[in-house]
Coordinates of C-alpha atoms in Angstrom, one line a residue:
Chain U
X1 CA 250.2 117.4 36.3
X2 CA 248.7 116.4 32.6
X3 CA 250.1 118.9 30.3
X4 CA 248.6 118.8 26.4
X5 CA 251.1 120.7 23.9
X6 CA 250.1 121.7 20.6
X7 CA 252.4 121.4 17.7
X8 CA 251.6 122.0 13.6
X9 CA 253.7 120.5 10.7
X10 CA 255.5 123.3 8.8
X11 CA 257.0 122.9 5.7
X12 CA 261.3 123.5 5.4
X13 CA 261.7 126.6 4.9
X14 CA 265.0 126.1 3.0
X15 CA 262.8 123.9 0.8
X16 CA 261.1 127.0 -0.4
X17 CA 260.5 127.7 -4.5
X18 CA 259.2 131.4 -5.9
X19 CA 257.8 130.8 -8.8
X20 CA 258.8 133.3 -11.5
X21 CA 254.9 134.9 -11.3
X22 CA 256.2 135.1 -7.2
X23 CA 253.7 132.3 -6.2
X24 CA 255.0 130.0 -3.4
X25 CA 255.7 126.6 -4.2
X26 CA 256.1 123.8 -1.8
X27 CA 255.7 120.9 -3.7
X28 CA 259.7 119.6 -3.4
X29 CA 259.6 120.6 0.3
X30 CA 259.9 118.7 3.5
X31 CA 257.2 118.8 6.2
X32 CA 258.8 119.0 10.1
X33 CA 257.7 120.2 13.3
X34 CA 257.6 123.7 13.6
X35 CA 260.8 125.1 15.7
X36 CA 258.5 127.3 17.6
X37 CA 256.6 124.2 19.0
X38 CA 259.8 122.4 19.9
X39 CA 260.4 124.8 22.9
X40 CA 257.0 124.6 23.7
X41 CA 257.4 120.6 24.2
X42 CA 261.0 121.4 26.0
X43 CA 258.8 123.5 28.3
X44 CA 256.4 120.3 29.0
X45 CA 258.8 118.2 29.9
X46 CA 260.7 120.3 31.9
X47 CA 257.5 120.5 34.2
X48 CA 256.8 117.1 34.2
X49 CA 260.2 116.5 35.3
X50 CA 260.1 118.8 38.6
X51 CA 256.5 118.4 38.9
X52 CA 255.8 114.7 37.5
X53 CA 252.9 114.2 35.4
X54 CA 252.1 113.3 31.4
X55 CA 252.7 114.8 28.6
X56 CA 250.6 114.6 25.5
X57 CA 250.8 116.2 22.3
X58 CA 248.3 117.3 19.8
X59 CA 247.5 118.6 16.8
X60 CA 245.5 118.8 13.6
X61 CA 246.1 118.8 10.2
X62 CA 245.9 115.9 6.7
X63 CA 247.1 112.5 6.8
X64 CA 250.5 114.3 6.4
X65 CA 250.0 113.9 10.2
X66 CA 250.3 110.2 10.2
X67 CA 253.9 110.1 8.5
X68 CA 255.8 107.8 10.8
X69 CA 259.0 110.0 10.8
X70 CA 257.4 113.1 11.4
X71 CA 255.0 110.9 14.8
X72 CA 258.3 109.3 16.1
X73 CA 260.3 112.9 15.7
X74 CA 257.9 114.6 18.1
X75 CA 257.5 111.6 20.7
X76 CA 261.5 111.1 20.5
X77 CA 261.4 114.6 22.5
X78 CA 259.7 112.7 25.4
X79 CA 256.2 112.9 25.3
X80 CA 254.1 110.0 26.5
X81 CA 251.1 110.1 24.0
X82 CA 250.3 111.7 20.7
X83 CA 246.4 112.5 19.7
X84 CA 245.9 113.8 16.0
X85 CA 242.9 114.7 14.6
X86 CA 243.1 114.3 10.8
X87 CA 241.3 114.8 7.7
X88 CA 241.8 115.7 4.1
X89 CA 240.4 118.9 4.6
X90 CA 242.3 120.4 7.1
X91 CA 244.7 122.5 4.6
X92 CA 245.5 125.8 5.6
X93 CA 243.2 126.2 8.0
X94 CA 243.0 129.5 9.7
X95 CA 243.9 130.4 13.4
X96 CA 240.0 130.5 14.7
X97 CA 239.0 126.8 13.3
X98 CA 242.7 125.5 14.1
X99 CA 241.8 126.8 18.0
X100 CA 238.6 125.3 17.7
X101 CA 239.9 122.1 16.6
X102 CA 242.4 121.8 19.4
X103 CA 239.6 123.0 21.7
X104 CA 237.1 119.8 20.6
X105 CA 240.0 117.7 20.9
X106 CA 241.5 118.9 24.3
X107 CA 237.5 118.5 25.4
X108 CA 237.5 115.0 24.4
X109 CA 240.9 114.3 26.1
X110 CA 239.4 115.6 29.3
X111 CA 241.8 115.7 32.1
X112 CA 244.6 118.3 31.8
X113 CA 246.0 121.2 34.0
X114 CA 248.2 122.3 31.3
X115 CA 248.6 123.5 27.6
X116 CA 251.7 124.4 25.8
X117 CA 251.7 126.1 22.4
X118 CA 255.1 127.9 20.4
X119 CA 255.3 131.7 20.3
X120 CA 253.5 130.8 17.0
X121 CA 253.6 128.4 14.1
X122 CA 256.9 128.5 11.8
X123 CA 255.4 129.4 8.8
X124 CA 252.3 132.0 9.2
X125 CA 253.6 132.9 12.7
X126 CA 249.9 135.1 13.6
X127 CA 250.5 134.1 17.2
X128 CA 246.9 133.6 18.1
X129 CA 245.9 129.8 18.4
X130 CA 247.4 129.4 21.8
X131 CA 245.2 132.7 23.2
X132 CA 242.0 132.0 21.1
X133 CA 242.4 128.5 22.4
X134 CA 242.4 129.4 26.0
X135 CA 239.5 131.6 25.6
X136 CA 237.4 129.1 23.3
X137 CA 238.3 126.7 26.4
X138 CA 237.3 129.4 29.1
X139 CA 240.4 129.1 31.3
X140 CA 243.2 131.3 31.8
X141 CA 245.6 131.8 29.0
X142 CA 248.9 133.8 28.5
X143 CA 251.3 134.6 25.4
X144 CA 255.1 135.4 25.8
X145 CA 256.0 133.6 28.5
X146 CA 259.3 133.3 29.1
X147 CA 259.7 131.5 32.5
X148 CA 257.1 128.5 34.1
X149 CA 258.1 127.6 37.9
X150 CA 255.2 125.3 39.6
X151 CA 254.4 126.3 43.0
X152 CA 251.7 123.9 44.5
X153 CA 249.0 123.9 42.3
X154 CA 249.4 126.7 40.9
X155 CA 252.6 127.9 38.5
X156 CA 254.8 131.0 39.1
X157 CA 255.6 132.6 35.3
X158 CA 257.4 135.6 33.6
X159 CA 256.2 137.1 30.7
X160 CA 258.0 138.8 28.4
X161 CA 256.6 142.7 27.7
X162 CA 258.1 144.9 25.0
X163 CA 259.6 146.9 27.6
X164 CA 259.5 145.0 30.9
X165 CA 259.0 141.4 32.5
X166 CA 255.7 140.5 34.4
X167 CA 255.7 138.0 37.0
X168 CA 252.6 136.3 37.4
X169 CA 250.6 133.7 39.4
X170 CA 248.1 131.3 37.7
X171 CA 245.3 129.5 39.1
X172 CA 244.9 125.9 36.8
X173 CA 244.3 124.9 33.9
X174 CA 245.6 127.7 31.3
X175 CA 247.0 127.7 28.0
X176 CA 250.5 129.4 28.0
X177 CA 252.0 130.6 24.5
X178 CA 256.0 130.3 25.4
X179 CA 258.8 132.5 24.2
X180 CA 261.7 131.1 22.0
X181 CA 263.9 131.9 24.8
X182 CA 262.2 130.0 27.4
X183 CA 264.7 127.0 26.6
X184 CA 267.1 125.1 24.7
X185 CA 265.4 122.4 23.0
X186 CA 267.0 119.2 24.1
X187 CA 268.2 116.7 20.3
X188 CA 266.8 113.2 20.8
X189 CA 268.9 110.7 21.0
X190 CA 269.0 107.5 18.7
X191 CA 267.4 105.5 21.8
X192 CA 264.4 108.5 21.9
X193 CA 263.6 108.3 18.7
X194 CA 263.6 104.4 18.8
X195 CA 261.4 104.8 21.6
X196 CA 259.5 107.4 20.3
X197 CA 258.0 104.6 17.3
X198 CA 256.8 102.9 20.2
X199 CA 254.5 105.1 22.0
X200 CA 250.8 105.3 21.5
X201 CA 249.2 107.2 19.1
X202 CA 245.8 108.0 18.3
X203 CA 243.6 109.3 15.2
X204 CA 240.4 111.2 15.9
X205 CA 238.4 112.5 12.6
X206 CA 236.1 115.3 12.6
X207 CA 233.3 113.5 13.4
X208 CA 235.1 112.2 16.7
X209 CA 235.2 116.0 18.1
X210 CA 232.4 117.0 17.3
X211 CA 233.9 120.0 15.4
X212 CA 232.8 121.7 12.0
X213 CA 235.0 124.0 10.5
X214 CA 234.1 127.0 8.5
X215 CA 236.4 129.6 7.1
X216 CA 236.7 133.1 8.7
X217 CA 239.0 134.4 6.5
X218 CA 239.9 134.3 2.8
X219 CA 243.4 134.1 1.3
X220 CA 243.3 136.6 -1.7
X221 CA 247.2 136.0 -2.5
X222 CA 250.5 134.9 -1.4
X223 CA 253.4 136.2 -3.0
X224 CA 256.9 136.8 -2.8
X225 CA 257.7 140.5 -2.1
X226 CA 258.8 142.1 -5.7
X227 CA 262.6 142.7 -5.0
X228 CA 264.3 146.5 -4.9
X229 CA 266.5 146.9 -7.8
X230 CA 269.9 146.9 -6.3
X231 CA 273.3 147.8 -7.8
X232 CA 275.3 144.7 -7.6
X233 CA 279.1 146.3 -7.8
X234 CA 280.3 143.0 -6.6
X235 CA 284.4 143.4 -6.3
X236 CA 286.8 140.6 -5.8
X237 CA 289.4 140.8 -3.7
X238 CA 290.1 142.9 -0.5
X239 CA 292.8 144.5 -2.5
X240 CA 293.8 148.0 -1.7
X241 CA 291.7 149.5 -4.7
X242 CA 288.8 147.5 -4.0
X243 CA 289.1 148.5 -0.3
X244 CA 289.1 152.1 -1.3
X245 CA 286.5 151.9 -3.8
X246 CA 284.2 150.3 -0.9
X247 CA 285.5 153.0 1.0
X248 CA 284.3 155.5 -1.7
X249 CA 280.9 154.0 -2.0
X250 CA 280.5 153.8 2.4
X251 CA 281.1 157.0 2.3
X252 CA 279.1 158.9 -0.1
X253 CA 275.9 156.7 1.5
X254 CA 277.3 158.5 4.8
X255 CA 277.0 162.0 3.3
Chain J
X1 CA 238.0 154.0 -1.7
X2 CA 234.6 153.3 0.4
X3 CA 235.0 153.4 4.0
X4 CA 233.3 151.2 6.7
X5 CA 230.7 153.1 8.9
X6 CA 232.2 152.1 12.3
X7 CA 235.6 151.0 13.2
X8 CA 237.2 151.0 16.8
X9 CA 240.4 151.0 17.5
X10 CA 241.6 149.5 20.8
X11 CA 244.5 152.0 22.7
X12 CA 246.1 149.5 25.7
X13 CA 248.2 152.6 26.8
X14 CA 249.0 155.9 25.7
X15 CA 252.1 155.1 23.8
X16 CA 249.7 153.0 20.5
X17 CA 246.7 155.9 20.7
X18 CA 248.3 158.2 17.5
X19 CA 248.8 154.8 15.7
X20 CA 245.5 153.2 16.0
X21 CA 243.9 156.6 15.3
X22 CA 245.4 157.5 12.0
X23 CA 244.8 153.7 11.2
X24 CA 240.9 153.8 11.9
X25 CA 241.1 156.8 9.7
X26 CA 242.2 155.2 6.7
X27 CA 239.1 152.9 6.9
X28 CA 236.4 153.9 9.0
X29 CA 233.9 157.0 8.9
X30 CA 233.9 156.8 12.4
X31 CA 236.7 155.9 14.4
X32 CA 236.2 155.4 17.8
X33 CA 238.6 154.6 20.4
X34 CA 238.3 152.1 23.2
X35 CA 240.8 153.6 25.8
X36 CA 242.8 152.3 28.6
X37 CA 244.3 155.3 30.2
X38 CA 243.7 159.0 31.4
X39 CA 241.6 161.2 30.8
X40 CA 244.3 163.5 29.5
X41 CA 244.5 160.3 27.1
X42 CA 241.0 160.6 26.0
X43 CA 241.4 164.4 25.1
X44 CA 244.9 163.4 23.2
X45 CA 242.6 160.3 21.3
X46 CA 240.4 162.9 19.7
X47 CA 243.0 165.6 18.9
X48 CA 244.3 163.1 17.1
X49 CA 241.2 161.6 15.2
X50 CA 239.0 159.5 17.4
X51 CA 235.6 161.1 17.0
X52 CA 234.7 159.3 20.5
X53 CA 236.3 158.0 23.0
X54 CA 234.9 155.0 25.1
X55 CA 236.9 155.8 28.5
X56 CA 237.8 152.5 30.2
X57 CA 240.0 154.2 32.9
X58 CA 243.7 153.5 33.8
X59 CA 244.8 149.9 34.4
X60 CA 246.9 148.9 37.6
X61 CA 248.8 146.4 39.6
X62 CA 245.1 144.6 40.3
X63 CA 243.3 145.8 37.4
X64 CA 245.4 144.2 34.3
X65 CA 245.1 145.3 31.1
X66 CA 243.6 142.3 29.8
X67 CA 241.0 142.5 32.5
X68 CA 238.8 144.7 30.7
X69 CA 238.5 142.3 27.8
X70 CA 235.0 141.8 28.8
X71 CA 233.9 145.3 29.5
X72 CA 235.4 145.7 25.7
X73 CA 233.7 142.4 24.3
X74 CA 230.4 143.5 25.7
X75 CA 231.0 147.1 24.2
X76 CA 231.7 145.6 20.8
X77 CA 228.7 143.7 21.4
X78 CA 226.6 146.3 22.3
X79 CA 228.0 148.8 19.4
X80 CA 228.9 146.3 16.6
X81 CA 231.4 148.0 14.8
X82 CA 232.8 146.7 11.8
X83 CA 236.3 146.5 12.4
X84 CA 237.9 146.3 15.7
X85 CA 241.8 147.6 15.3
X86 CA 244.1 146.5 18.0
X87 CA 248.1 147.8 17.7
X88 CA 250.6 144.8 17.1
X89 CA 252.5 144.4 20.8
X90 CA 252.3 141.1 23.2
X91 CA 249.3 142.4 24.8
X92 CA 247.4 143.8 21.7
X93 CA 248.0 140.1 19.9
X94 CA 246.3 138.6 23.3
X95 CA 243.6 140.5 23.2
X96 CA 242.6 141.0 20.1
X97 CA 242.9 137.0 19.9
X98 CA 240.6 136.3 22.6
X99 CA 238.3 138.5 21.1
X100 CA 238.2 137.2 18.1
X101 CA 237.8 133.9 19.8
X102 CA 234.5 135.3 21.2
X103 CA 233.2 136.5 18.0
X104 CA 234.1 133.7 16.5
X105 CA 236.5 135.1 13.9
X106 CA 239.9 134.7 12.9
X107 CA 243.1 138.3 13.7
X108 CA 244.4 139.5 10.7
X109 CA 247.3 139.9 12.4
X110 CA 250.8 142.2 11.9
X111 CA 248.9 144.1 9.1
X112 CA 251.2 145.9 7.1
X113 CA 248.5 147.7 5.0
X114 CA 244.8 148.0 5.5
X115 CA 241.9 148.0 2.7
X116 CA 238.4 148.4 2.8
X117 CA 236.5 145.6 0.6
X118 CA 232.8 146.2 1.3
X119 CA 231.8 145.5 4.2
X120 CA 235.4 143.9 5.7
X121 CA 239.1 144.5 5.7
X122 CA 241.5 143.0 4.0
X123 CA 245.2 143.5 5.1
X124 CA 248.6 142.6 3.9
X125 CA 250.8 140.1 6.5
X126 CA 254.5 138.4 5.7
X127 CA 254.3 134.9 5.7
X128 CA 256.8 131.7 5.2
X129 CA 259.5 133.5 7.4
X130 CA 258.8 136.7 5.3
X131 CA 259.4 135.3 2.1
X132 CA 255.7 135.8 0.7
X133 CA 253.0 138.7 1.1
X134 CA 249.7 137.0 2.2
X135 CA 246.9 139.0 1.1
X136 CA 244.0 137.7 3.6
X137 CA 240.3 139.2 3.9
X138 CA 238.1 138.5 6.8
X139 CA 235.0 136.6 6.7
X140 CA 232.1 137.8 8.6
X141 CA 230.5 140.6 10.4
X142 CA 233.9 141.6 12.3
X143 CA 237.2 142.3 11.0
X144 CA 239.4 142.3 13.9
X145 CA 242.5 143.0 12.9
X146 CA 246.3 144.2 15.0
X147 CA 248.5 146.4 12.9
X148 CA 252.3 146.8 12.6
X149 CA 254.3 149.7 13.0
X150 CA 254.1 152.5 11.0
X151 CA 251.1 151.7 8.6
X152 CA 249.5 154.9 8.4
X153 CA 251.3 158.8 9.6
X154 CA 249.9 159.9 12.5
X155 CA 247.5 162.8 12.5
X156 CA 249.0 165.9 13.5
X157 CA 247.2 167.0 16.9
X158 CA 244.8 169.3 16.4
X159 CA 243.0 170.7 19.9
X160 CA 239.8 172.3 18.2
X161 CA 238.9 169.0 16.7
X162 CA 235.7 167.5 18.8
X163 CA 234.5 164.5 20.1
X164 CA 232.6 162.7 22.8
X165 CA 234.0 160.9 26.2
X166 CA 231.9 158.4 27.4
X167 CA 232.9 156.3 30.8
X168 CA 231.8 152.8 30.7
X169 CA 231.8 150.7 33.4
X170 CA 234.1 147.8 34.3
X171 CA 233.0 144.5 34.0
X172 CA 234.6 142.2 36.5
X173 CA 236.6 139.4 35.0
X174 CA 235.6 135.6 35.9
X175 CA 239.3 134.5 35.7
X176 CA 242.2 137.0 37.1
X177 CA 245.7 136.3 36.8
X178 CA 247.8 138.1 39.6
X179 CA 250.6 140.0 39.0
X180 CA 253.0 139.4 41.6
X181 CA 255.7 142.2 40.3
X182 CA 256.9 143.4 37.5
X183 CA 261.0 143.8 36.6
X184 CA 263.3 145.6 34.2
X185 CA 264.0 143.3 31.2
X186 CA 267.3 141.5 31.0
X187 CA 269.6 142.7 28.9
X188 CA 269.8 146.1 26.6
X189 CA 267.2 148.2 25.2
X190 CA 268.6 149.1 21.8
X191 CA 266.2 150.5 18.9
X192 CA 267.5 148.8 15.5
X193 CA 264.3 149.8 13.6
X194 CA 265.3 153.3 14.3
X195 CA 268.8 153.3 13.4
X196 CA 269.9 154.8 10.4
X197 CA 273.3 152.5 9.9
X198 CA 273.4 148.8 10.6
X199 CA 276.4 146.5 10.6
X200 CA 274.9 142.8 10.7
X201 CA 277.3 139.8 11.2
X202 CA 276.8 136.3 10.6
X203 CA 278.0 133.0 11.1
X204 CA 281.2 133.9 8.9
X205 CA 282.5 134.9 12.3
X206 CA 284.9 132.8 14.0
X207 CA 284.6 133.6 17.7
X208 CA 282.7 136.3 19.9
X209 CA 285.7 138.3 20.6
X210 CA 285.9 138.6 16.8
X211 CA 283.0 141.1 17.4
X212 CA 285.3 143.5 18.6
X213 CA 286.7 144.9 15.3
X214 CA 282.7 145.0 14.6
X215 CA 281.7 147.3 17.2
X216 CA 284.8 149.3 16.3
X217 CA 284.0 149.5 12.6
X218 CA 280.6 150.5 14.2
X219 CA 281.7 153.4 16.0
X220 CA 283.5 154.9 13.5
X221 CA 280.6 154.6 11.2
X222 CA 278.2 155.8 14.0
X223 CA 276.3 152.3 13.3
X224 CA 273.8 150.0 15.4
X225 CA 275.0 146.0 15.0
X226 CA 273.0 143.2 14.7
X227 CA 273.0 139.8 13.8
X228 CA 271.3 136.8 12.5
X229 CA 269.3 134.5 14.4
X230 CA 272.0 131.8 15.1
X231 CA 274.5 134.3 16.7
X232 CA 271.7 135.6 19.0
X233 CA 270.0 132.7 20.0
X234 CA 272.4 129.4 18.3
X235 CA 275.8 131.4 20.2
X236 CA 274.0 133.6 22.7
X237 CA 276.7 136.1 20.9
X238 CA 274.3 138.9 20.9
X239 CA 270.8 139.9 22.6
X240 CA 267.5 138.6 21.4
X241 CA 266.8 142.3 20.7
X242 CA 269.5 142.8 18.1
X243 CA 268.7 139.7 15.4
X244 CA 267.6 140.9 12.3
X245 CA 264.8 138.7 10.1
X246 CA 262.3 136.7 10.8
X247 CA 260.4 137.0 14.3
X248 CA 263.0 139.1 15.2
X249 CA 263.6 143.1 14.1
X250 CA 262.4 144.7 10.4
X251 CA 265.3 147.4 9.9
X252 CA 264.8 150.2 7.7
X253 CA 268.3 151.9 7.3
X254 CA 269.7 154.1 4.6
X255 CA 272.9 152.0 5.2
X256 CA 273.0 147.9 5.7
X257 CA 276.6 146.3 6.1
X258 CA 276.2 142.3 6.0
X259 CA 279.5 140.9 7.5
X260 CA 279.7 136.9 6.9
X261 CA 276.4 136.3 6.5
X262 CA 275.5 133.8 3.8
X263 CA 271.8 135.7 2.6
X264 CA 269.3 133.0 3.8
X265 CA 265.7 134.5 3.1
X266 CA 265.0 134.6 6.8
X267 CA 267.6 137.2 7.4
X268 CA 267.4 139.3 4.1
X269 CA 263.4 140.2 5.0
X270 CA 264.8 142.1 7.7
X271 CA 266.9 144.1 5.6
X272 CA 265.1 144.8 2.4
X273 CA 264.1 147.7 3.0
X274 CA 267.4 149.1 3.4
X275 CA 268.2 152.4 0.7
X276 CA 271.8 150.5 0.4
X277 CA 273.6 147.1 1.3
X278 CA 276.8 146.5 1.6
X279 CA 278.1 143.1 1.4
X280 CA 281.2 141.4 2.5
X281 CA 281.7 137.9 2.2
X282 CA 284.4 135.3 0.8
X283 CA 281.8 133.0 -0.8
X284 CA 280.8 134.3 -3.9
X285 CA 278.3 132.0 -4.2
X286 CA 276.6 133.6 -1.1
X287 CA 272.8 134.5 -2.0
X288 CA 273.4 137.6 0.2
X289 CA 275.3 139.0 -3.1
X290 CA 272.0 138.9 -5.0
X291 CA 270.9 141.7 -2.5
X292 CA 274.1 143.7 -2.5
X293 CA 274.4 147.3 -3.8
X294 CA 278.2 147.2 -3.2
X295 CA 280.3 143.9 -2.5
X296 CA 284.0 142.8 -1.5
X297 CA 284.4 138.9 -2.2
X298 CA 287.1 138.2 0.4
X299 CA 287.6 136.7 4.2
X300 CA 285.7 139.5 6.5
X301 CA 289.2 139.1 8.5
X302 CA 291.1 140.7 6.0
X303 CA 288.4 143.1 4.6
X304 CA 287.1 144.8 7.4
X305 CA 290.3 145.4 9.4
X306 CA 291.5 147.3 5.7
X307 CA 287.8 148.9 5.2
X308 CA 288.5 150.1 9.2
X309 CA 291.8 151.7 8.6
X310 CA 290.8 153.7 5.4
X311 CA 288.2 155.3 8.1
X312 CA 290.4 156.2 10.7
X313 CA 292.7 157.7 8.3
X314 CA 290.1 159.7 7.1

C-alpha cells in the first residue's frame, strides 16, 4: 500500500507575541510540524506495518521546508521519503490553493493508494485541505476518521460524528483526514533521528508540478481579541479568612 | 448593511434548519434552503425564514448525506447564489470543502460573524489556537461559509410565512462509500458549552483519584467538570468531550473555576466568555491569574478541601 501523508510547518504557539496594537508576531517563533499531522504520520506507519507498503511525506511551502532539522523531524517518524514543493510565494496560502498544489504534487508522484491528512492545521485549523484535496483528485474523501483497518484491497474506517460513529467501507484510492484520538504518535529514538537524516528528499518548484496559485480569500486583519475586564482580586494563601472570602464571592455569583 | 441578492443555506439535517436560516437572513435578500430531510422539515424551514426550499429528500443508509453533493453542486451551478452557507458540523465541513473545491474557492470556516461587503462575505474566525481573530473575505463569485453555533438568533417560527418548495431530483454520485453500521459514541455525552457553572482542572492535579474531590465540589456547586487538553489527551483522565479550549469545547458559563491550571492561551480561549473566573493555583506567577476575577494562591490540595467544607457547612 502506497501512502502519502501531507503535513504543514507551523509556528510554535508558545512563542506567540501579542503586540500592543493586538497584532500577532511570530518573529521569534520556532517552527515545527503541525501536531495534528503527527497523528496522520503515525496512522500511515501503523497501516504499512500491518499491510505492507511505503510512506511518503509531502508538504508545500516556503524555503523553511528545507531546514535540515525539520526534514529530519518528519522523516524520523518512519516515512521512507520526503517530497516538497517550495517557492518563496507559498506563505499564508489559503486552503484551496494548498489543496491545489498538493493535488498537483500527488499527481506527479503518481502511484498512491491512500492519502492521509491531520484533522486540521495546528495554526489555522480550518480543517478543509484534506477534503478539498480529495475532491480535486476526484477520489473518495472523508474527514473525522478515528480508526482505519485494512481489509483486502479496501479499508474499513470509523468516522466520528457529533453524536455517533459511522463504520464505513471504502474503495481506494482515498483521502482521509484523521482525528487526534486515532493514535498516540510514537516518539523518535536517537537512532530514528539519525536515520531520518539519510532518507531521500525531493524538492520541486511550482513549475515542476505545473500549478499556479491565485488567492481565493483575502485576509483583512489578524488581531488578538480584546480582553474582558476582570476584577483581579487575588488572595495569597488558603487561610481561613481567605477561604471564607472566596466562598462569599462564589456564593454571590451562584445567587 | 447591504444584502447579497441570493444565498443558499444548506441543512444536512433538521437540527440545523433554524440556525442556517437565521444566518442566511442576516446577509441575503433571498434565502433559499437546500434541504436534506422530510417534507415537514421543509415547511419548518419556511416558517423560520427560508423563501424557497430545494427539497432533496431524506438521507438513508444507501443514500448518505454526502451522496447529495453532486445534486447540491449542480443546483448551485444552475442557481448561482452569491453565498452558500453550511453549519460547522463534521458533515458540513466535508461538504463545504468539497463544494468549494468544485467551485475553485476557499471555505470561510468556523465563522463567528458574517458581514456583507459588496458581493462577498467577510467572516471572523479564531486562528493560532484561538489567540487571534482573523477577518477574512471571500474572493470570487461565490462565498462558501461554515458558520459557528450562535452566529444569529433563530427567527420565531411563523406558520403564516410563505415560501415555495421545489423537489430536486437526486444525482447519483460517481463514488460511494458504503455504511456498514453506525455505533453509539463511546464515552459520555456531556454538554459543557451549555453549562452555567464549570470547574476545570489541569496539570496541577497529581493523580486521577484526586479528581474525586473536584467531582464532589462540582456536585456541591451544581457544576460540570472540564479539563485542559493534557488531562484528556495526555493522561486520559477525562473524555475528549471535556477538554476546554482550542479544538475542544468553548465555554460560556456564568462561573468558571480553574484548579491547578497554568493558563496557557490554548485553554484560556475556551474560557474568555465566562462571566466570572475564579482561580486556584499555587504559582502566583501562573498566567491564569491575569484572567481571574477572584483567585487564591495556594496548593489546590489545601484550598479545595477547605472551600468544599464551607459549602458543606452552608
